mmCIF file of C-alpha atoms in Angstrom:
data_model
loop_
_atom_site.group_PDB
_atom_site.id
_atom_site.type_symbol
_atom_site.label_atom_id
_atom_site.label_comp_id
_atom_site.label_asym_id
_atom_site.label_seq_id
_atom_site.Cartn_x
_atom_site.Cartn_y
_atom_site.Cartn_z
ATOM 1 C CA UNK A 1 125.445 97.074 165.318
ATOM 2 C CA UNK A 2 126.650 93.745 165.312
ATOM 3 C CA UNK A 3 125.610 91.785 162.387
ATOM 4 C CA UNK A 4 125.835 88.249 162.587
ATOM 5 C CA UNK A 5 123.841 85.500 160.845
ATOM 6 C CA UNK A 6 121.472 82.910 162.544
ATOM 7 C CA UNK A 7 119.906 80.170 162.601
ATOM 8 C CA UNK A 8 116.330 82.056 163.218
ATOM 9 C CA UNK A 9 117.231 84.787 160.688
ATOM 10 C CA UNK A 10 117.993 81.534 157.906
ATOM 11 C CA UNK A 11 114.455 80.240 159.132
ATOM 12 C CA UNK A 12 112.825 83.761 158.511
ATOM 13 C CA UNK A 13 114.516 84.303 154.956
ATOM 14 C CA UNK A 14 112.973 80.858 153.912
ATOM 15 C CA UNK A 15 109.280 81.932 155.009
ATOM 16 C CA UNK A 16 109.961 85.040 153.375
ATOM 17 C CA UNK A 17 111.243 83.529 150.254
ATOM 18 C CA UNK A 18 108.302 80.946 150.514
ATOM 19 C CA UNK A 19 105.763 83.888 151.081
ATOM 20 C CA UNK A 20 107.104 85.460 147.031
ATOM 21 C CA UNK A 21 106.058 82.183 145.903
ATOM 22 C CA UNK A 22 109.126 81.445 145.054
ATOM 23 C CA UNK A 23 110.495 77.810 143.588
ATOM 24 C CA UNK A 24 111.629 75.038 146.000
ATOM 25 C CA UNK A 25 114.445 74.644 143.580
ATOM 26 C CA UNK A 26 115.008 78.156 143.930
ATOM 27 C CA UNK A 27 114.722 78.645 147.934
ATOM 28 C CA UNK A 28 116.894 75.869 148.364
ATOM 29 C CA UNK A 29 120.053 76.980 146.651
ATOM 30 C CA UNK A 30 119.534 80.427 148.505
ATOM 31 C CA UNK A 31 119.630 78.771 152.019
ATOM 32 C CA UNK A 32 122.637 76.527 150.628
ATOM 33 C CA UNK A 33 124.388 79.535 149.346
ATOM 34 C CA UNK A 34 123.343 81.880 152.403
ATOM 35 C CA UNK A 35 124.551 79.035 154.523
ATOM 36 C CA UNK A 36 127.737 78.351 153.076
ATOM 37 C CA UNK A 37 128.505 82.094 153.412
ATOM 38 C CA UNK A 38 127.409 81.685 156.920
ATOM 39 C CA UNK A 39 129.861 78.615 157.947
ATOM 40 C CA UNK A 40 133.048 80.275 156.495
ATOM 41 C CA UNK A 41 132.131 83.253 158.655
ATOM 42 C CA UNK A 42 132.704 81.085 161.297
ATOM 43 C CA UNK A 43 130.734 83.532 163.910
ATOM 44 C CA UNK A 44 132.369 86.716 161.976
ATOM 45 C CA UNK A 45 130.461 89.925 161.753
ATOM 46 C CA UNK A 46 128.691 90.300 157.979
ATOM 47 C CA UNK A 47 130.767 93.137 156.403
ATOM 48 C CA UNK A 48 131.012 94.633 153.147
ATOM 49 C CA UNK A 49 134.558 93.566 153.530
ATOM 50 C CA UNK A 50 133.989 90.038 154.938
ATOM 51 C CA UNK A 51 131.339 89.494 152.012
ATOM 52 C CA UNK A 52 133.951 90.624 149.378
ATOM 53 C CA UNK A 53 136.406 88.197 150.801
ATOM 54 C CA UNK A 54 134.222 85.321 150.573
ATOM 55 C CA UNK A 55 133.995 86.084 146.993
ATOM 56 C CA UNK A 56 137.827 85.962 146.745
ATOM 57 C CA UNK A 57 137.942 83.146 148.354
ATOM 58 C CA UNK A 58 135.171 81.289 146.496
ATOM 59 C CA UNK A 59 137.321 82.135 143.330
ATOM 60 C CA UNK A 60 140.762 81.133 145.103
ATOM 61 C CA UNK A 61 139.432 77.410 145.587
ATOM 62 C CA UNK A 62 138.019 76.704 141.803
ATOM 63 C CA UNK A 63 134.789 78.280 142.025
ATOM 64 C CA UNK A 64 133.739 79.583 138.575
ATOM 65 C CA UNK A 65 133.174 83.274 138.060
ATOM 66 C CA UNK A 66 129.532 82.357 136.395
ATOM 67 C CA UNK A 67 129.294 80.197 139.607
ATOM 68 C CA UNK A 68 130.597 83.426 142.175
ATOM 69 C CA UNK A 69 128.099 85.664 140.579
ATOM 70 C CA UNK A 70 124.987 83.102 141.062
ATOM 71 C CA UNK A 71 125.473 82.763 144.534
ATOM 72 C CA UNK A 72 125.234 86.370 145.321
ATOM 73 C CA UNK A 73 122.013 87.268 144.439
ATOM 74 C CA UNK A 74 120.992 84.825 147.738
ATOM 75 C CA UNK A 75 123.253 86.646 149.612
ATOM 76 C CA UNK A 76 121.803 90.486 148.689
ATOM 77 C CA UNK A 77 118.342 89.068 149.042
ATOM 78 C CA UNK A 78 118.832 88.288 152.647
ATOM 79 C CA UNK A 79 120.956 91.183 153.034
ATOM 80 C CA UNK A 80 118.222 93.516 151.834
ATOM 81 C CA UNK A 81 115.633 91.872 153.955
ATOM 82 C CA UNK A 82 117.758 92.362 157.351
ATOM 83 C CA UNK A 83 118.230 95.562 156.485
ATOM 84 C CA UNK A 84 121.920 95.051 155.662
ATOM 85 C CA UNK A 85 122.329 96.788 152.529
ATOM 86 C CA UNK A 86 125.360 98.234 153.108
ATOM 87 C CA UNK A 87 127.305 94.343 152.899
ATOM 88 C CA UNK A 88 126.617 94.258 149.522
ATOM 89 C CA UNK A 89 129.138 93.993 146.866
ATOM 90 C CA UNK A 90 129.359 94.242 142.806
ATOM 91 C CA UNK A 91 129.223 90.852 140.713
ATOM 92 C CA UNK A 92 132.154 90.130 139.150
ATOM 93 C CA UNK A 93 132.453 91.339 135.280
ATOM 94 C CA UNK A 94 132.144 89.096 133.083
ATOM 95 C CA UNK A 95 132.548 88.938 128.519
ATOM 96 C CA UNK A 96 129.573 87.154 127.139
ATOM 97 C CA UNK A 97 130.124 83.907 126.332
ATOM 98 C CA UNK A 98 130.857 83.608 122.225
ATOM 99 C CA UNK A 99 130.906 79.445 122.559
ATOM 100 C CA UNK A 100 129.698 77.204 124.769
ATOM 101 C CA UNK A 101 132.023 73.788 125.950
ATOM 102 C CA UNK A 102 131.473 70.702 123.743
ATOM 103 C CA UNK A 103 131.518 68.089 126.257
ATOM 104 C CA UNK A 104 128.615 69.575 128.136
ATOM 105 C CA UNK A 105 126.505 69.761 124.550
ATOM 106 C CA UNK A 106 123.774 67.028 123.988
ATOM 107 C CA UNK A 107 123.374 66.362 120.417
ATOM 108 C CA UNK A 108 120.247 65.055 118.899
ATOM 109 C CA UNK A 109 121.474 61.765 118.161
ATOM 110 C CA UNK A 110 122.443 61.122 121.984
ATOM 111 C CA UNK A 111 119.413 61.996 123.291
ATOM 112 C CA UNK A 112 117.801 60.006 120.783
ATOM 113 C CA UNK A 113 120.050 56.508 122.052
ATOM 114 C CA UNK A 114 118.862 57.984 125.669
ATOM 115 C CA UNK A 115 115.233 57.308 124.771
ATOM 116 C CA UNK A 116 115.816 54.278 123.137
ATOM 117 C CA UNK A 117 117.842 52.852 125.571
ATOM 118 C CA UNK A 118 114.944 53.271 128.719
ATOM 119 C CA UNK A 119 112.473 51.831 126.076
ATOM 120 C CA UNK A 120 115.484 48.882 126.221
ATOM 121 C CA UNK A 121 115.452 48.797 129.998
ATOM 122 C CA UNK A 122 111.488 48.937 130.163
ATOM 123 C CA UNK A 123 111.800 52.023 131.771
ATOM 124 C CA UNK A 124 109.109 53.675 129.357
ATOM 125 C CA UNK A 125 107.994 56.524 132.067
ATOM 126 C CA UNK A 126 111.668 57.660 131.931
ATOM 127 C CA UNK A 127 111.591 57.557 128.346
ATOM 128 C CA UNK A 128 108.258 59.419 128.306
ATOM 129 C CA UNK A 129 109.450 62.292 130.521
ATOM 130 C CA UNK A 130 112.232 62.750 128.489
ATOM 131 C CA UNK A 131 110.671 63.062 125.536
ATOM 132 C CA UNK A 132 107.815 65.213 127.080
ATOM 133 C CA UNK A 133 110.265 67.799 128.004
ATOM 134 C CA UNK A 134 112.722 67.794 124.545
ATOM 135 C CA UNK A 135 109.205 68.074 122.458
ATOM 136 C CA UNK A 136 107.879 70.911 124.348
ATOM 137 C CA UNK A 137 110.790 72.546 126.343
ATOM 138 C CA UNK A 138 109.286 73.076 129.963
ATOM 139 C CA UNK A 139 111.631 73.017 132.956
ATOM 140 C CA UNK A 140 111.923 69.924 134.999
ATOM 141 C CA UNK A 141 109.818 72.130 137.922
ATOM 142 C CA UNK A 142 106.993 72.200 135.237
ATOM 143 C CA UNK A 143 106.770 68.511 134.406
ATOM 144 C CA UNK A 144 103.866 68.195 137.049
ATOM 145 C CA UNK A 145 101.265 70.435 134.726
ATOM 146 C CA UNK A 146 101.928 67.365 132.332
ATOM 147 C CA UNK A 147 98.729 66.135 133.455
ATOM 148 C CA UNK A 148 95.652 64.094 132.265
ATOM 149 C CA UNK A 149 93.445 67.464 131.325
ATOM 150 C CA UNK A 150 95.979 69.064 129.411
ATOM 151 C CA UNK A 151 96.579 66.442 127.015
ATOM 152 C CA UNK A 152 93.233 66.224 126.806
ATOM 153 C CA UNK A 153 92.900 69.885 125.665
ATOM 154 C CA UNK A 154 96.015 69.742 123.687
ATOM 155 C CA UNK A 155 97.742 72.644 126.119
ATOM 156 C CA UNK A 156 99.184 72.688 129.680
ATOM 157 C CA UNK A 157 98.871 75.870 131.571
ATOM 158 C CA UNK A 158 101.666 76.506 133.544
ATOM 159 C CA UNK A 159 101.909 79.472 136.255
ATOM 160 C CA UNK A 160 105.101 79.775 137.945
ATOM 161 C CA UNK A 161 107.227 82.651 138.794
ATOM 162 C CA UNK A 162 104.054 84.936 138.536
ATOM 163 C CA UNK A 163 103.691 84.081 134.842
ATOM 164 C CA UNK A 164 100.669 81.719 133.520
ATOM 165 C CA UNK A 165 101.841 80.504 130.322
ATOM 166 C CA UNK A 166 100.817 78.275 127.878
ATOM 167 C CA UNK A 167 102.671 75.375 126.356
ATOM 168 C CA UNK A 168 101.036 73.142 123.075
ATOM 169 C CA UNK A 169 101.588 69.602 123.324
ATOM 170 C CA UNK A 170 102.441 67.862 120.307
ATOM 171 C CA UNK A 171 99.804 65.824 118.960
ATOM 172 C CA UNK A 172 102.406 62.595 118.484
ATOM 173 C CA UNK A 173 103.099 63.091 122.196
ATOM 174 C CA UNK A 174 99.463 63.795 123.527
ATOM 175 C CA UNK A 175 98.749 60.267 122.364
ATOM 176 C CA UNK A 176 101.869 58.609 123.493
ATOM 177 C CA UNK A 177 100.829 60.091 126.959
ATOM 178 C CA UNK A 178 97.264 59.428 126.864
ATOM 179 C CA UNK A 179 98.144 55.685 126.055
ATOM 180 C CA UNK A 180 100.679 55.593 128.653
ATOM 181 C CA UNK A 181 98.205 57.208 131.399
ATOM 182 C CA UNK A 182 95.548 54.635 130.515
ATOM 183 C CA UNK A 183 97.796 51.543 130.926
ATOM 184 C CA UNK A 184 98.413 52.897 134.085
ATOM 185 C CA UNK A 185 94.714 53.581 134.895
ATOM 186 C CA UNK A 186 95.710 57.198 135.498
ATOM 187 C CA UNK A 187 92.395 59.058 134.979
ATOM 188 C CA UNK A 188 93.374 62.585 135.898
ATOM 189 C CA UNK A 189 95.799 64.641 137.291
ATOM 190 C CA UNK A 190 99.682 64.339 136.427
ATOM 191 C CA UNK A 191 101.071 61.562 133.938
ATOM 192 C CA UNK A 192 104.422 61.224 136.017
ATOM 193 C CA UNK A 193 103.865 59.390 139.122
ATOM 194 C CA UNK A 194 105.929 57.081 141.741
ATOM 195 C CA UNK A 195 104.424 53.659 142.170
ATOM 196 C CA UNK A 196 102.972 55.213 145.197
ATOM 197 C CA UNK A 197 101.267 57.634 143.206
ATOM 198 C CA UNK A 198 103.179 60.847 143.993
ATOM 199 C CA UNK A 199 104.977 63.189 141.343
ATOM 200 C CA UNK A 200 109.073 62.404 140.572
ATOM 201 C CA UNK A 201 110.662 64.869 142.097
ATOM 202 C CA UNK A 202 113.325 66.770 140.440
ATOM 203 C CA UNK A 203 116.295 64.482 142.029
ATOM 204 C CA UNK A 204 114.581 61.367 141.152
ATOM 205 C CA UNK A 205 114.123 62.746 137.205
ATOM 206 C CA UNK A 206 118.183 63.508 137.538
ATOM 207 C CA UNK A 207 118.669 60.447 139.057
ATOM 208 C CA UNK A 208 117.337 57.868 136.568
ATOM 209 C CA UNK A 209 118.663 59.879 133.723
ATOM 210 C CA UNK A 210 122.247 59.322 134.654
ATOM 211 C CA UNK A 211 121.839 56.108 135.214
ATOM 212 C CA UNK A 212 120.995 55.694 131.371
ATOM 213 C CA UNK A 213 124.020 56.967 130.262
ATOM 214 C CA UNK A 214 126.685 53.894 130.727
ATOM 215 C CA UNK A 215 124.117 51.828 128.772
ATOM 216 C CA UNK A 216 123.474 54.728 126.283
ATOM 217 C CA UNK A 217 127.030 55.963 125.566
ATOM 218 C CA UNK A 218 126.503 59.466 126.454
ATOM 219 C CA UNK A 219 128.516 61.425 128.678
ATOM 220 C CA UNK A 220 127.245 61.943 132.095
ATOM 221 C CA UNK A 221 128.279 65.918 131.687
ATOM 222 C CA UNK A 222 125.434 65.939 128.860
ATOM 223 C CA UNK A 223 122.912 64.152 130.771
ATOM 224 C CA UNK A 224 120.123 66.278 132.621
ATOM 225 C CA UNK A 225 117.275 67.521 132.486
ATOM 226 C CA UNK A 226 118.110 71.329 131.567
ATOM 227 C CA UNK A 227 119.855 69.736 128.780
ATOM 228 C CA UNK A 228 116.681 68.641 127.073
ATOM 229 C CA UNK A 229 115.298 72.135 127.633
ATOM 230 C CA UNK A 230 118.682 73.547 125.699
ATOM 231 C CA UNK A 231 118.342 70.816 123.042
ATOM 232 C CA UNK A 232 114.731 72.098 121.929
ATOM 233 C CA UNK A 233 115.396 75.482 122.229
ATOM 234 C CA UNK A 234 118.102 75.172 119.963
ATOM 235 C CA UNK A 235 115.362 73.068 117.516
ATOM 236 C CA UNK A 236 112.953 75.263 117.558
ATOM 237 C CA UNK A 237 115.564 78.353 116.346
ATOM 238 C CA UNK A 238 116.382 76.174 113.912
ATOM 239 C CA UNK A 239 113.000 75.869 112.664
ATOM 240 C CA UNK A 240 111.537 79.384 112.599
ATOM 241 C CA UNK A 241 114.712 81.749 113.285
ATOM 242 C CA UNK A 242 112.725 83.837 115.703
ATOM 243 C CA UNK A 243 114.293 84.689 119.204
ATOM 244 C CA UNK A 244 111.308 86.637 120.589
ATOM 245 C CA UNK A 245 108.697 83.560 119.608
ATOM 246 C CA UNK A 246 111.268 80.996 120.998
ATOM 247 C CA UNK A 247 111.737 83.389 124.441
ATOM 248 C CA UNK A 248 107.492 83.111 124.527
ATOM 249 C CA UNK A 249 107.495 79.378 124.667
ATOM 250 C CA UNK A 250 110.357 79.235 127.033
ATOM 251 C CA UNK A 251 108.734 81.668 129.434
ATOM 252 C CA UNK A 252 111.600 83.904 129.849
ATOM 253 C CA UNK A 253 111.006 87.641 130.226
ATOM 254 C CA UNK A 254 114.311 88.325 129.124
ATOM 255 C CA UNK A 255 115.433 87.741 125.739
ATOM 256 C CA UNK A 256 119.072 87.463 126.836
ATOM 257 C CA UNK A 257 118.241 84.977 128.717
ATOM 258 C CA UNK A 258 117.008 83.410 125.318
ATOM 259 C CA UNK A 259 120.170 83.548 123.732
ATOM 260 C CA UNK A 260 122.043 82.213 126.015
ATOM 261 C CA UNK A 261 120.096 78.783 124.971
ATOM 262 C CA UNK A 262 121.310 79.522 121.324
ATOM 263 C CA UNK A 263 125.011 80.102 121.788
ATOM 264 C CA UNK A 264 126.994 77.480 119.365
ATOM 265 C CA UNK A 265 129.712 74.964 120.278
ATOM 266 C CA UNK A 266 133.189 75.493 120.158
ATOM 267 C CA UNK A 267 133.214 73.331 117.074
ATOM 268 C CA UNK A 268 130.672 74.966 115.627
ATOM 269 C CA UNK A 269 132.771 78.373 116.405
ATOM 270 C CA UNK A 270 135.952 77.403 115.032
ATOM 271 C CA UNK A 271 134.145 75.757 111.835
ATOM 272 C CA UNK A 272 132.576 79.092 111.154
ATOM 273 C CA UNK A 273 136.303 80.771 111.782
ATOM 274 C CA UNK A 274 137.435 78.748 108.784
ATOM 275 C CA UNK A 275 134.822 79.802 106.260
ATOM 276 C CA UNK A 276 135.931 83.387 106.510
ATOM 277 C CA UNK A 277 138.960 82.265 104.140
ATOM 278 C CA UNK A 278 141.401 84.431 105.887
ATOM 279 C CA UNK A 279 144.542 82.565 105.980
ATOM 280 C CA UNK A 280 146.320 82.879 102.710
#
C-alpha cells in the first residue's frame, strides 16, 4: 500500500486531535511538525526508512536532539491513527540534563525590573499578567481561569488535559486583580481582556513581553511566559523542599517532569564543583 500524506488526512488528524480535547497550543505544533515532515517528503511514500531519515536530517541542519525527539510524538500520533504503525522509529537517547544554560535563566531580580518597567510604560495589564502567573505558576493556556469568580473565592479551577485542578491565589494578588478588574468595570468573567473585550491570546502575552525587555535590560532569551512558570517553581522548592507538593500545584502527573523545572544553572553547577575541595 502506498502511503502518502494529504491534505484531507492533515484535516482528519486535527478533528481527531480536537475530538481528545486536546490544547490549541498543542494541535498546532502537531500539524506544524506533521507538516514539515510532509513537505520534505516532497510526494515520497511514508517509510520507516524515510521517517528515520528525516530525523537525520533534522539533526544534520542544527536541529537539537531535545528538539528531534519533540517532534516525533506528532508524527507517531498520526501514524498510529492511519494505521501506519510500522513507520515508526525510536527517539533518540538522550543523558539527563545535570545543568541548565545561563543565558536562558530568568533571575528574580529581572523579572522584578520586567514588572516595574510595564508599571513605567503604563502597561499595568502586562504587568498584572506577569505577576499573576510568577505568584501562582499556571501556564500561559491557563491565564483565562484568572477570572472575576475565582478571585472572588480565593481559587481558580482549572481543567485542562483531563485534569481539574486547583490553584490558590495569593491574597496580595486577589486584591491587586480585583482593583484592577473594577477600574476596568470588569464584573465577571476573565481579568485579561483586549480593549475589545476578548482574552490575550498566547502570542499577544509573548508579544508584549519581549517588547519590555530593551527598556528592562533583560535578555530576550529569558523573556517568556514559560519562564515565569520555571521562576516560581524554582521559589516554591525553595520554600518547602517538597517535589511531590510542587508537581501538585504545577499539575504535572509526572514528577520528572517536576524536576526538570528544578535543574540548577551552570553557575550554580560549577559553584557547587568547587565546594567539594578536591583540587589540592
Amino acid at each position: 500500500m502506498y502511503k502518502r500524506i494529504t491534505a484531507a488526512q492533515l484535516a482528519f488528524f486535527r478533528q481527531h486531535l480536537q475530538e481528545e480535547e486536546r490544547e490549541p497550543a498543542t494541535i498546532e505544533k502537531y500539524l506544524r511538525d506533521t507538516g514539515s515532515f510532509a513537505a520534505w517528503l516532497e510526494g515520497r511514500a511514508v517509510t520507516k526508512e524515510q521517517t528515520s531519515r528525516w530525523k537525520e536530517h533534522l539533526i544534520r541542519t542544527g536541529c537539537q536532539p531535545v528538539a528531534v525527539n519533540a517532534k516525533l510524538p506528532a508524527l507517531h500520533k498520526l501514524f498510529s491513527l492511519l494505521g501506519w504503525s510500522d513507520c515508526r522509529v525510536k527517539y533518540l537517547r538522550l543523558q539527563r540534563r545535570i545543568f541548565r544554560h545561563t543565558e536562558k535563566e530568568l533571575r528574580k531580580e529581572e523579572y522584578c525590573r520586567l514588572v516595574e518597567t510595564a508599571r513605567g510604560l503604563g502597561r499595568e495589564r502586562l504587568a498584572l499578567l506577569m505577576e499573576t502567573i510568577c505568584a501562582t505558576g499556571i501556564r500561559v493556556s491557563e491565564v483565562p481561569y484568572i477570572t472575576v469568580e475565582a478571585l472572588r473565592a480565593g481559587r481558580a479551577e482549572i481543567a485542562l488535559k483531563g485534569k481539574i485542578r486547583t490553584v490558590l491565589l495569593p491574597e496580595k494578588l486577589r486584591r491587586k486583580l480585583l482593583k484592577y478588574a473594577g477600574k476596568r468595570k470588569i464584573a465577571s468573567g476573565e481579568v485579561f481582556l483586549t480593549r475589545s473585550g476578548r482574552g490575550l491570546s498566547r502570542r499577544q502575552i509573548w508579544g508584549e513581553m519581549k517588547a519590555l525587555c530593551q527598556r528592562a535590560g533583560v535578555a530576550a532569551s529569558k523573556v517568556f511566559p514559560h519562564n515565569l512558570r520555571h521562576l516560581f517553581a524554582q521559589a516554591f522548592y525553595r520554600a518547602c523542599r517538597d517535589v511531590v507538593k510542587l508537581a501538585d500545584v504545577l499539575g504535572h502527573s509526572s514528577i520528572e517532569t517536576t524536576r526538570i523545572y528544578l535543574i540548577s544553572t551552570g553557575v550554580e553547577h560549577a559553584w557547587q564543583l568547587e565546594r567539594l575541595g578536591l583540587i589540592t
